[in-house]
Amino acid sequence: MYDKYQPVIGLEVHVELKTKSKIFCTCPVAFGCEPNTNVCPVCGGLPGSLPVLNKEVVNMAIKLGLAVNCQIAEYTDFYRKNYFYPDLPSNYQITQGDDPICAKGHLEVDTDGVKTKVGITRIHMEEDAGKLVHSGDTISTSQYAMADFNRTGTPLLEIVSEPDIRSAAEARAYLEQLKAIVEYLDISDCKMEEGSLRCDANISVMPKGSDVYGTRVEVKNLNSFKAVQKAIEYEIYRQMCALEDGTPLYQETRTWDDGKGVTLSMRSKESAQDYRYFPDPNLPPVYVSREWVDGIRESLPEMPKERKARLIELGLPEYDAKIITSSKAMADYFDACYEKYQEAKAISNWMMGDLSAALNSAGQDFKNSPVTPDMLVELLKFIADDTISGKIAKTVFEEAFQTGKAPGEIVKEKGLVQIKDTGAIGEMVDQVIAANPQSVTDYQAGKKQAIGFLVGQVMKLSQGKANPGMVNKLLQEKLSE
Amino acid sequence: MTPEQVERAAKIAMIQIGEGEAEILAKELTEIIDYVSMVKDVDTEGVPPTIHVLPISNVMREDEASSFGNREGLLSQAPETENGHFKVPRII
Ligand SMILES: [Zn+2]
């Protein structure tokens, strides 16, 4: 069935900007505050109040537009999208119309090594709505809802892709790469779980070779990258089955039920919404001078693609460079290490191995890692100059991660410095030879693998501190005496 | 304008209209639209749409935050409140 049909996917991504104040008023953009404490007559939708555009929102929109190869409009303006919903105090959302701030861009997407180009139709600025808390246990049993307008008026950028995406994996890769760019630009927290990065997917399926798109379904409530991929996979499957069975498909909005792993119909579009878009008379248009755009272009930080190329030049394999630059925090961590210690591969091995594993299981990330770049570099230097063995290094790392103590301190405290003294190792080797006559006989009779056991015994005796290479060498010497 | 169009406009604007009012409004609105339609005779070739009535643009402010600080004043404008929230009808 899968080789008969072609899925067509477009994504609408909303990013909450981390400005200090809201898009059209001076209320602080802040989370976790007492309800309705960050509300004023403007974002509260009171008649007679006047919105004034926050310039930083335009700056951030231009930054993102440039980073995803968009054309930046010379002229842009704001529209009202009219609808009634209790989380929208003014009964309209201020958004943009036919002249969005950015248009006609694209993102180069790498899906498991396959490179594609996904078009970006437009990026526009708009305001977020408030939050509703339902009384009672569930939505269906609630008698009323309670509205908190703290989030109302938080600036959003909506990034609309072309229907260029062809698989769930590609959709996920696009979203992850878009997120990395937004993170690098430092314009949003990009936390899907907390709603600062949101994604809706438009999905249809058509017979392979056709150029007529199938019935389009919009899927909402995608709260994680995994949900995006799973929901699209499910929806493609559902639509293909319907086409196979000849059951009708409807143009509708569906919601992803993560627990059940299915999409469910929300409302049919039979009473198609009429938003009565019209220009907001309270907001004069904005002319974006080329000097303004050039100034922002010059201030753009290094983007994931360039950063990846730079790390490859430093000697990292492409795979390592891709993983490390997929998150800004991780890439910054790498750079901080590399600045002090120029062994790129040793750094990436530890970052992608023990450190990533420890951070994952502790639910932390590279930004606030208990093992700082300085600490990791100290540890790597100890390994490189044979102060400690690789095995002991893992113990030191775990201790450092748990306690935040410097590796040097741990090594000193616990006496973990590697034993490289021939005399001291020789004594232990003698002890082990004396205690294991059978293995010695085996070795001397030609069973060379018996030495492995003896090395292990010496290491055990030294509590892992003996230099394994020296142990091996001394054992061989003494056994062939 | 037909009475059906009036009813639809009233519905999406959440305005209640009484029995028989749609017919009266349809007639009145048609007259208004006819009157205003004379602007269609103006040659607007090459004239950009008027987004804003005043010749101003680029009215922006710096990104600085300050709180309004009168939550009780805002809440007092609502018919019903609860625990610092605006109480609204249930949705769905
Ligand atoms: Zn406000």
Coordinates of C-alpha atoms and ligand atoms in Angstrom, one line a residue:
Chain A
M1 CA 0.0 0.0 0.0
Y2 CA 2.8 2.4 0.9
D3 CA 4.3 2.2 -2.6
K4 CA 1.0 3.2 -4.2
Y5 CA 0.6 6.5 -2.4
Q6 CA 2.5 9.7 -1.9
P7 CA 2.0 11.7 1.4
V8 CA 2.1 15.5 1.2
I9 CA 2.8 17.4 4.4
G10 CA 3.1 21.0 5.3
L11 CA 3.8 22.3 8.8
E12 CA 2.6 25.4 10.7
V13 CA 5.0 26.2 13.5
H14 CA 4.4 28.7 16.2
V15 CA 7.3 30.0 18.2
E16 CA 6.8 32.1 21.4
L17 CA 9.4 34.9 21.4
K18 CA 11.3 35.7 24.6
T19 CA 11.0 39.4 24.5
K20 CA 10.8 41.3 27.8
S21 CA 7.4 42.8 27.0
K22 CA 4.4 41.7 25.0
I23 CA 4.0 42.5 21.3
F24 CA 1.6 45.4 21.6
C25 CA 1.8 46.6 25.3
T26 CA 4.4 46.8 28.0
C27 CA 3.1 43.9 30.1
P28 CA 6.0 41.6 31.0
V29 CA 6.3 38.3 29.2
A30 CA 6.7 35.9 32.1
F31 CA 5.6 32.4 33.1
G32 CA 4.2 31.0 36.3
C33 CA 2.8 34.3 37.6
E34 CA -0.4 34.8 39.5
P35 CA -3.3 34.8 37.1
N36 CA -4.1 38.1 35.3
T37 CA -1.2 40.0 37.0
N38 CA 0.5 40.6 33.6
V39 CA -2.6 42.1 32.0
C40 CA -3.4 45.8 31.1
P41 CA -6.2 47.4 29.2
V42 CA -4.5 46.8 25.8
C43 CA -4.0 43.0 26.1
G44 CA -7.1 42.8 28.2
G45 CA -9.0 44.0 25.1
L46 CA -10.7 47.0 26.7
P47 CA -12.3 49.5 24.3
G48 CA -10.3 52.7 23.8
S49 CA -6.9 51.2 24.5
L50 CA -4.3 51.4 21.8
P51 CA -1.6 48.8 20.8
V52 CA 1.9 49.9 20.0
L53 CA 4.3 47.5 18.3
N54 CA 7.3 46.2 20.1
K55 CA 10.3 46.8 17.8
E56 CA 12.2 43.8 19.1
V57 CA 9.5 41.5 17.7
V58 CA 10.2 42.8 14.2
N59 CA 14.0 42.4 14.8
M60 CA 13.5 38.8 15.9
A61 CA 11.2 38.1 12.9
I62 CA 13.8 39.5 10.5
K63 CA 16.6 37.4 12.2
L64 CA 14.6 34.2 11.7
G65 CA 13.7 35.2 8.1
L66 CA 17.3 35.8 7.2
A67 CA 18.4 32.5 8.8
V68 CA 15.9 30.5 6.7
N69 CA 16.7 32.3 3.4
C70 CA 13.5 34.4 3.3
Q71 CA 12.9 37.7 1.5
I72 CA 12.3 40.4 4.1
A73 CA 9.3 42.6 3.2
E74 CA 9.9 46.3 2.5
Y75 CA 6.3 46.9 3.6
T76 CA 4.4 45.0 6.2
D77 CA 1.2 45.5 8.2
F78 CA -1.2 44.0 10.7
Y79 CA -4.6 42.4 10.3
R80 CA -7.4 41.4 12.7
K81 CA -8.6 37.8 12.6
N82 CA -12.1 37.9 14.1
Y83 CA -13.5 35.1 16.2
F84 CA -15.1 34.5 19.5
Y85 CA -13.4 32.4 22.1
P86 CA -13.1 33.0 25.8
D87 CA -9.3 33.0 25.8
L88 CA -9.3 36.0 23.4
P89 CA -10.4 39.1 25.3
S90 CA -10.6 41.5 22.3
N91 CA -12.6 38.9 20.1
Y92 CA -9.9 39.2 17.5
Q93 CA -6.3 38.2 17.2
I94 CA -3.9 40.7 15.7
T95 CA -1.9 38.9 13.0
Q96 CA -0.7 39.6 9.5
G97 CA -2.3 39.4 6.1
D98 CA -1.0 39.3 2.6
D99 CA 2.1 41.3 3.5
P100 CA 3.9 39.2 6.2
I101 CA 7.3 40.3 7.4
C102 CA 9.1 37.4 5.7
A103 CA 8.3 35.2 2.7
K104 CA 9.7 32.7 0.2
G105 CA 12.4 31.1 2.2
H106 CA 13.6 27.5 2.5
L107 CA 15.3 25.2 4.9
E108 CA 17.8 22.5 3.8
V109 CA 16.7 19.4 5.7
D110 CA 18.9 16.4 6.5
T111 CA 16.7 13.3 7.1
D112 CA 19.0 10.5 8.2
G113 CA 21.6 11.6 5.6
V114 CA 19.1 12.3 2.8
K115 CA 19.1 16.0 2.0
T116 CA 16.0 17.9 0.8
K117 CA 14.9 21.4 0.5
V118 CA 11.6 22.5 2.2
G119 CA 10.1 25.7 1.1
I120 CA 9.0 28.3 3.7
T121 CA 5.9 30.1 2.4
R122 CA 5.9 32.9 5.0
I123 CA 6.8 33.9 8.5
H124 CA 4.4 36.4 10.2
M125 CA 4.1 38.1 13.6
E126 CA 1.0 37.7 15.8
E127 CA -0.2 37.7 19.4
D128 CA -0.8 34.7 21.5
A129 CA -4.1 34.0 23.3
G130 CA -4.7 33.5 27.0
K131 CA -5.2 30.3 28.9
L132 CA -8.4 28.6 30.1
V133 CA -8.7 26.5 33.2
H134 CA -11.7 24.3 33.2
S135 CA -13.8 23.8 36.4
G136 CA -14.6 20.3 37.3
D137 CA -12.6 17.2 36.5
T138 CA -13.0 17.1 32.7
I139 CA -13.9 19.5 29.9
S140 CA -17.2 17.7 29.3
T141 CA -18.3 17.9 33.0
S142 CA -17.2 21.4 33.6
Q143 CA -19.8 24.1 34.2
Y144 CA -17.6 27.0 33.3
A145 CA -14.0 28.0 32.6
M146 CA -11.6 30.4 34.2
A147 CA -9.6 32.7 32.0
D148 CA -6.0 33.9 32.7
F149 CA -4.8 36.5 30.2
N150 CA -1.2 36.6 31.3
R151 CA -0.2 34.9 28.0
T152 CA -2.5 37.1 25.9
G153 CA -0.3 39.3 23.7
T154 CA 2.9 37.3 24.0
P155 CA 4.6 37.7 20.6
L156 CA 4.5 34.7 18.3
L157 CA 6.1 34.0 15.0
E158 CA 4.2 31.6 12.8
I159 CA 6.4 29.8 10.2
V160 CA 4.4 28.2 7.4
S161 CA 6.1 25.6 5.2
E162 CA 5.2 24.7 1.7
P163 CA 3.6 21.3 1.2
D164 CA 7.1 20.0 0.3
I165 CA 7.5 17.4 3.1
R166 CA 7.0 13.8 2.0
S167 CA 7.4 11.7 5.1
A168 CA 6.9 11.8 8.9
A169 CA 10.6 11.4 9.4
E170 CA 11.3 14.4 7.1
A171 CA 8.7 16.5 9.0
R172 CA 10.4 15.7 12.3
A173 CA 13.8 16.5 10.8
Y174 CA 12.5 19.8 9.5
L175 CA 11.1 20.7 12.9
E176 CA 14.2 19.8 14.7
Q177 CA 16.4 21.8 12.4
L178 CA 14.0 24.8 12.6
K179 CA 14.2 24.5 16.3
A180 CA 18.0 24.5 16.3
I181 CA 18.0 27.7 14.2
V182 CA 15.6 29.4 16.6
E183 CA 17.7 28.3 19.5
Y184 CA 20.9 29.6 17.9
L185 CA 19.2 32.9 17.2
D186 CA 18.3 32.9 20.9
I187 CA 14.8 34.3 20.2
S188 CA 12.7 31.6 22.0
D189 CA 13.0 28.9 24.6
C190 CA 11.6 26.4 22.1
K191 CA 10.1 24.0 24.7
M192 CA 7.4 21.9 23.0
E193 CA 6.3 20.5 26.4
E194 CA 5.7 24.1 27.7
G195 CA 4.1 25.3 24.5
S196 CA 6.8 27.8 23.5
L197 CA 7.2 25.8 20.3
R198 CA 4.0 24.5 18.8
C199 CA 3.4 22.6 15.6
D200 CA 0.3 21.8 13.5
A201 CA 0.5 19.5 10.5
N202 CA -1.4 19.6 7.2
I203 CA -1.5 16.1 5.8
S204 CA -2.9 14.6 2.6
V205 CA -2.2 11.5 0.5
M206 CA -2.4 11.1 -3.3
P207 CA -1.7 8.3 -5.7
K208 CA 1.9 8.2 -6.7
G209 CA 2.5 10.1 -9.9
S210 CA -0.6 12.3 -9.4
D211 CA -0.3 16.1 -9.2
V212 CA -3.7 16.6 -7.6
Y213 CA -3.4 16.8 -3.8
G214 CA -5.8 14.7 -1.8
T215 CA -8.2 15.9 0.9
R216 CA -6.2 17.8 3.5
V217 CA -6.5 17.2 7.2
E218 CA -5.0 19.4 9.8
V219 CA -3.7 17.7 12.9
K220 CA -3.3 19.6 16.2
N221 CA -2.1 18.9 19.7
L222 CA 1.4 17.7 18.8
N223 CA 3.3 18.3 22.0
S224 CA 6.6 16.6 21.3
F225 CA 8.9 15.8 18.4
K226 CA 7.9 12.2 18.8
A227 CA 4.2 13.1 18.7
V228 CA 4.7 15.0 15.5
Q229 CA 6.3 12.0 13.8
K230 CA 3.8 9.4 15.2
A231 CA 0.8 11.5 14.5
I232 CA 1.8 12.0 10.9
E233 CA 2.6 8.3 10.5
Y234 CA -0.8 7.4 11.8
E235 CA -2.6 10.0 9.7
I236 CA -0.9 8.9 6.5
Y237 CA -1.8 5.3 7.3
R238 CA -5.4 6.2 8.1
Q239 CA -5.8 8.2 4.8
M240 CA -4.2 5.5 2.7
C241 CA -6.6 2.9 4.2
A242 CA -9.6 5.2 3.5
L243 CA -8.5 5.5 -0.2
E244 CA -8.0 1.8 -0.5
D245 CA -11.4 1.0 1.0
G246 CA -13.1 3.8 -0.8
T247 CA -14.4 5.4 2.4
P248 CA -14.7 9.2 2.2
L249 CA -12.1 11.6 3.7
Y250 CA -13.2 15.0 5.0
Q251 CA -11.3 18.2 5.1
E252 CA -11.2 18.7 8.8
T253 CA -9.2 19.4 11.9
R254 CA -8.2 16.3 14.0
T255 CA -6.4 16.1 17.3
W256 CA -3.6 13.7 18.2
D257 CA -4.4 11.5 21.2
D258 CA -0.9 10.5 22.4
G259 CA -2.2 7.9 24.9
K260 CA -4.2 6.0 22.3
G261 CA -1.9 6.8 19.4
V262 CA -4.6 7.9 17.1
T263 CA -6.0 11.2 15.6
L264 CA -9.6 12.1 16.4
S265 CA -12.0 14.4 14.6
M266 CA -12.4 17.7 16.3
R267 CA -14.9 19.6 14.2
S268 CA -15.9 19.4 10.6
K269 CA -15.3 22.4 8.5
E270 CA -18.9 22.4 7.1
S271 CA -19.5 25.7 8.8
A272 CA -16.2 27.0 7.5
Q273 CA -14.9 29.7 9.8
D274 CA -15.2 33.2 8.5
Y275 CA -12.5 35.3 10.2
R276 CA -13.4 38.5 8.4
Y277 CA -9.7 39.6 8.2
F278 CA -9.3 43.3 7.9
P279 CA -6.4 45.7 8.4
D280 CA -6.1 46.8 12.1
P281 CA -6.8 50.5 12.0
N282 CA -4.9 51.0 15.3
L283 CA -1.6 49.9 13.9
P284 CA 0.1 51.9 11.2
P285 CA 2.1 50.0 8.7
V286 CA 5.9 49.3 9.0
Y287 CA 8.4 50.1 6.3
V288 CA 11.5 48.0 6.7
S289 CA 14.5 49.8 5.4
R290 CA 17.4 47.8 3.8
E291 CA 19.7 49.4 6.3
W292 CA 17.7 47.9 9.1
V293 CA 17.8 44.4 7.5
D294 CA 21.6 44.7 6.7
G295 CA 22.3 45.7 10.3
I296 CA 20.5 42.6 11.5
R297 CA 22.2 40.4 8.9
E298 CA 25.6 41.5 10.2
S299 CA 24.7 40.7 13.8
L300 CA 23.5 37.2 13.0
P301 CA 25.3 34.5 15.1
E302 CA 26.8 31.4 13.5
M303 CA 24.1 29.1 12.3
P304 CA 24.0 25.2 12.8
K305 CA 25.1 24.6 9.3
E306 CA 28.2 26.7 9.5
R307 CA 29.0 25.5 12.9
K308 CA 28.8 22.0 11.8
A309 CA 31.2 22.7 9.0
R310 CA 33.6 24.4 11.4
L311 CA 33.5 21.4 13.8
I312 CA 34.3 19.0 10.9
E313 CA 37.3 21.2 10.1
L314 CA 38.4 20.8 13.7
G315 CA 38.6 17.1 13.1
L316 CA 35.2 15.7 14.1
P317 CA 33.5 13.1 12.0
E318 CA 30.3 14.4 10.3
Y319 CA 28.1 12.3 12.5
D320 CA 29.6 13.8 15.7
A321 CA 29.4 17.3 14.3
K322 CA 25.8 16.8 13.4
I323 CA 24.8 15.5 16.8
I324 CA 26.7 18.2 18.7
T325 CA 25.4 21.1 16.6
S326 CA 21.8 19.9 16.8
S327 CA 21.4 21.8 20.0
K328 CA 23.0 25.1 20.7
A329 CA 23.6 24.3 24.4
M330 CA 25.6 21.2 23.3
A331 CA 27.6 23.1 20.6
D332 CA 28.4 25.9 23.1
Y333 CA 29.6 23.2 25.6
F334 CA 31.8 21.7 22.9
D335 CA 33.3 25.1 22.1
A336 CA 34.0 25.9 25.7
C337 CA 35.9 22.6 26.0
Y338 CA 37.7 23.0 22.8
E339 CA 38.9 26.4 23.7
K340 CA 40.9 24.9 26.6
Y341 CA 41.8 21.5 25.1
Q342 CA 42.2 20.9 21.4
E343 CA 41.3 17.2 21.2
A344 CA 38.0 17.4 19.3
K345 CA 37.3 13.7 19.1
A346 CA 38.1 13.0 22.8
I347 CA 35.7 15.8 23.8
S348 CA 32.9 14.6 21.5
N349 CA 33.3 11.0 22.6
W350 CA 32.7 12.0 26.2
M351 CA 29.9 14.5 25.4
M352 CA 28.0 12.0 23.3
G353 CA 28.7 9.1 25.6
D354 CA 28.9 9.3 29.4
L355 CA 27.9 13.0 29.7
S356 CA 24.8 12.7 27.5
A357 CA 23.7 9.5 29.2
A358 CA 24.2 11.1 32.7
L359 CA 22.3 14.3 31.7
N360 CA 19.5 12.3 30.2
S361 CA 18.9 10.2 33.2
A362 CA 19.2 13.2 35.5
G363 CA 16.7 15.1 33.3
Q364 CA 19.2 17.9 32.8
D365 CA 20.8 19.4 29.7
F366 CA 24.2 20.8 28.6
K367 CA 23.3 24.3 29.6
N368 CA 23.3 23.5 33.3
S369 CA 25.5 20.3 33.3
P370 CA 26.9 19.6 36.8
V371 CA 30.1 18.6 35.0
T372 CA 31.2 21.9 33.5
P373 CA 33.4 22.2 30.4
D374 CA 36.4 23.0 32.7
M375 CA 35.8 19.8 34.7
L376 CA 35.5 17.7 31.6
V377 CA 38.7 19.1 30.2
E378 CA 40.5 18.5 33.5
L379 CA 39.3 14.9 33.3
L380 CA 40.4 14.4 29.7
K381 CA 43.8 15.8 30.4
F382 CA 44.2 13.3 33.3
I383 CA 43.4 10.5 30.9
A384 CA 45.7 11.8 28.2
D385 CA 48.7 12.1 30.4
D386 CA 48.0 8.8 32.1
T387 CA 47.4 10.3 35.5
I388 CA 44.3 8.0 35.7
S389 CA 43.2 5.1 33.6
G390 CA 40.1 5.2 31.3
K391 CA 38.3 3.0 33.7
I392 CA 39.0 5.1 36.8
A393 CA 38.0 8.2 34.7
K394 CA 34.5 6.8 34.5
T395 CA 34.4 6.6 38.3
V396 CA 35.8 10.1 38.7
F397 CA 33.2 11.3 36.1
E398 CA 30.3 9.8 38.0
E399 CA 31.5 11.3 41.3
A400 CA 32.0 14.7 39.7
F401 CA 28.5 14.5 38.2
Q402 CA 26.9 13.6 41.5
T403 CA 28.9 16.1 43.7
G404 CA 30.0 18.8 41.4
K405 CA 33.6 18.4 42.7
A406 CA 36.5 19.0 40.4
P407 CA 38.1 15.8 39.0
G408 CA 41.5 16.8 40.4
E409 CA 40.0 17.0 43.9
I410 CA 38.3 13.6 43.5
V411 CA 41.5 12.0 42.2
K412 CA 43.5 13.4 45.1
E413 CA 40.9 12.6 47.8
K414 CA 40.4 9.1 46.8
G415 CA 44.0 8.4 45.8
L416 CA 43.1 7.4 42.3
V417 CA 46.3 8.5 40.6
Q418 CA 47.4 5.7 38.3
I419 CA 50.2 3.6 39.5
K420 CA 53.1 3.7 37.0
D421 CA 55.9 2.8 39.4
T422 CA 57.6 -0.4 38.1
G423 CA 58.6 -1.5 41.6
A424 CA 55.0 -1.2 43.0
I425 CA 53.4 -2.9 40.0
G426 CA 56.1 -5.6 40.1
E427 CA 55.3 -6.4 43.7
M428 CA 51.6 -6.9 42.8
V429 CA 52.5 -9.0 39.8
D430 CA 54.6 -11.2 42.0
Q431 CA 51.8 -11.6 44.5
V432 CA 49.3 -12.6 41.7
I433 CA 51.8 -15.1 40.2
A434 CA 52.3 -16.7 43.6
A435 CA 48.6 -16.9 44.2
N436 CA 47.6 -18.4 40.8
P437 CA 50.0 -21.3 40.0
Q438 CA 47.4 -23.0 37.7
S439 CA 47.1 -19.9 35.4
V440 CA 50.9 -19.6 35.4
T441 CA 51.3 -23.2 34.4
D442 CA 48.6 -22.8 31.7
Y443 CA 50.4 -19.8 30.3
Q444 CA 53.7 -21.4 30.2
A445 CA 52.1 -24.5 28.6
G446 CA 51.1 -22.2 25.7
K447 CA 47.6 -21.0 26.7
K448 CA 48.5 -17.4 26.1
Q449 CA 45.0 -16.2 26.9
A450 CA 45.6 -17.1 30.6
I451 CA 47.4 -13.8 30.9
G452 CA 44.1 -11.9 30.6
F453 CA 43.0 -13.5 33.9
L454 CA 46.3 -12.6 35.6
V455 CA 46.1 -9.0 34.3
G456 CA 42.6 -8.8 35.7
Q457 CA 43.9 -10.0 39.1
V458 CA 46.6 -7.4 39.3
M459 CA 44.2 -4.7 38.3
K460 CA 41.8 -5.9 41.0
L461 CA 44.6 -5.9 43.5
S462 CA 45.5 -2.3 42.6
Q463 CA 41.9 -1.3 42.8
G464 CA 42.0 -0.4 39.1
K465 CA 44.8 2.0 39.6
A466 CA 47.7 0.2 38.0
N467 CA 48.6 1.1 34.4
P468 CA 47.2 -1.8 32.4
G469 CA 49.9 -1.6 29.7
M470 CA 52.7 -1.8 32.3
V471 CA 50.9 -4.7 34.1
N472 CA 50.8 -6.6 30.9
K473 CA 54.4 -6.0 30.0
L474 CA 55.7 -6.9 33.5
L475 CA 53.6 -10.1 33.7
Q476 CA 54.9 -11.2 30.3
E477 CA 58.5 -10.5 31.4
K478 CA 58.1 -12.3 34.7
L479 CA 56.3 -15.3 33.3
S480 CA 58.9 -16.0 30.6
E481 CA 61.7 -15.7 33.1
Chain B
M1 CA -28.5 42.0 0.8
T2 CA -30.8 39.1 1.6
P3 CA -32.3 38.3 5.0
E4 CA -30.2 35.1 5.0
Q5 CA -27.1 37.2 4.7
V6 CA -28.2 39.4 7.5
E7 CA -28.8 36.4 9.7
R8 CA -25.4 35.0 8.9
A9 CA -23.6 38.3 9.6
A10 CA -25.5 38.6 12.9
K11 CA -24.5 35.0 13.8
I12 CA -20.8 35.4 13.2
A13 CA -20.8 38.8 15.0
M14 CA -22.8 37.3 17.9
I15 CA -25.6 39.9 17.6
Q16 CA -29.1 38.8 18.4
I17 CA -31.8 40.0 16.1
G18 CA -35.4 39.7 16.7
E19 CA -38.3 38.1 14.8
G20 CA -38.8 39.8 11.4
E21 CA -35.8 42.1 11.9
A22 CA -33.7 40.4 9.3
E23 CA -36.0 41.6 6.5
I24 CA -36.0 45.2 7.8
L25 CA -32.2 45.2 8.2
A26 CA -31.7 43.6 4.8
K27 CA -33.6 46.4 3.2
E28 CA -31.9 49.1 5.2
L29 CA -28.4 47.7 4.7
T30 CA -29.0 47.3 1.0
E31 CA -29.8 51.0 0.8
I32 CA -26.6 51.9 2.7
I33 CA -24.5 49.6 0.5
D34 CA -26.0 51.1 -2.6
Y35 CA -25.3 54.6 -1.4
V36 CA -21.7 53.7 -0.4
S37 CA -21.2 51.9 -3.7
M38 CA -20.7 55.2 -5.5
V39 CA -17.0 55.0 -4.4
K40 CA -16.8 52.2 -7.0
D41 CA -17.0 54.8 -9.7
V42 CA -13.7 56.4 -8.6
D43 CA -10.7 55.3 -10.7
T44 CA -8.4 53.7 -8.1
E45 CA -6.0 52.3 -10.7
G46 CA -2.5 52.3 -9.1
V47 CA -3.7 53.6 -5.8
P48 CA -2.7 51.4 -2.9
P49 CA -5.4 50.4 -0.4
T50 CA -5.7 52.7 2.6
I51 CA -4.5 50.6 5.6
H52 CA -4.3 53.6 7.9
V53 CA -6.1 56.9 7.6
L54 CA -3.2 58.9 8.9
P55 CA 0.0 59.2 6.9
I56 CA 2.1 57.7 9.7
S57 CA 4.2 54.5 9.8
N58 CA 6.8 52.7 11.9
V59 CA 5.2 53.6 15.2
M60 CA 7.2 51.3 17.5
R61 CA 8.4 51.2 21.1
E62 CA 11.6 49.7 22.6
D63 CA 11.2 46.3 24.4
E64 CA 10.8 47.5 27.9
A65 CA 8.4 45.9 30.4
S66 CA 6.3 47.6 33.0
S67 CA 3.3 46.2 34.8
F68 CA -0.1 47.7 34.8
G69 CA -0.5 46.8 38.4
N70 CA -4.3 47.0 38.8
R71 CA -5.6 43.5 38.5
E72 CA -8.6 44.3 40.7
G73 CA -9.5 47.1 38.4
L74 CA -9.5 44.8 35.4
L75 CA -11.4 42.0 37.2
S76 CA -14.0 44.5 38.4
Q77 CA -15.1 45.1 34.8
A78 CA -16.1 41.4 34.3
P79 CA -19.5 40.0 35.1
E80 CA -18.0 37.2 37.2
T81 CA -14.6 36.3 38.5
E82 CA -13.1 33.5 40.6
N83 CA -9.7 33.3 42.3
G84 CA -8.2 36.1 40.2
H85 CA -9.6 34.6 37.0
F86 CA -12.3 35.9 34.6
K87 CA -15.2 33.4 34.8
V88 CA -16.4 32.5 31.3
P89 CA -19.0 30.1 29.9
R90 CA -17.8 26.6 29.3
I91 CA -16.7 25.8 25.8
I92 CA -17.8 22.8 23.7
Ligands
ZN1 ZN -0.8 44.3 28.4

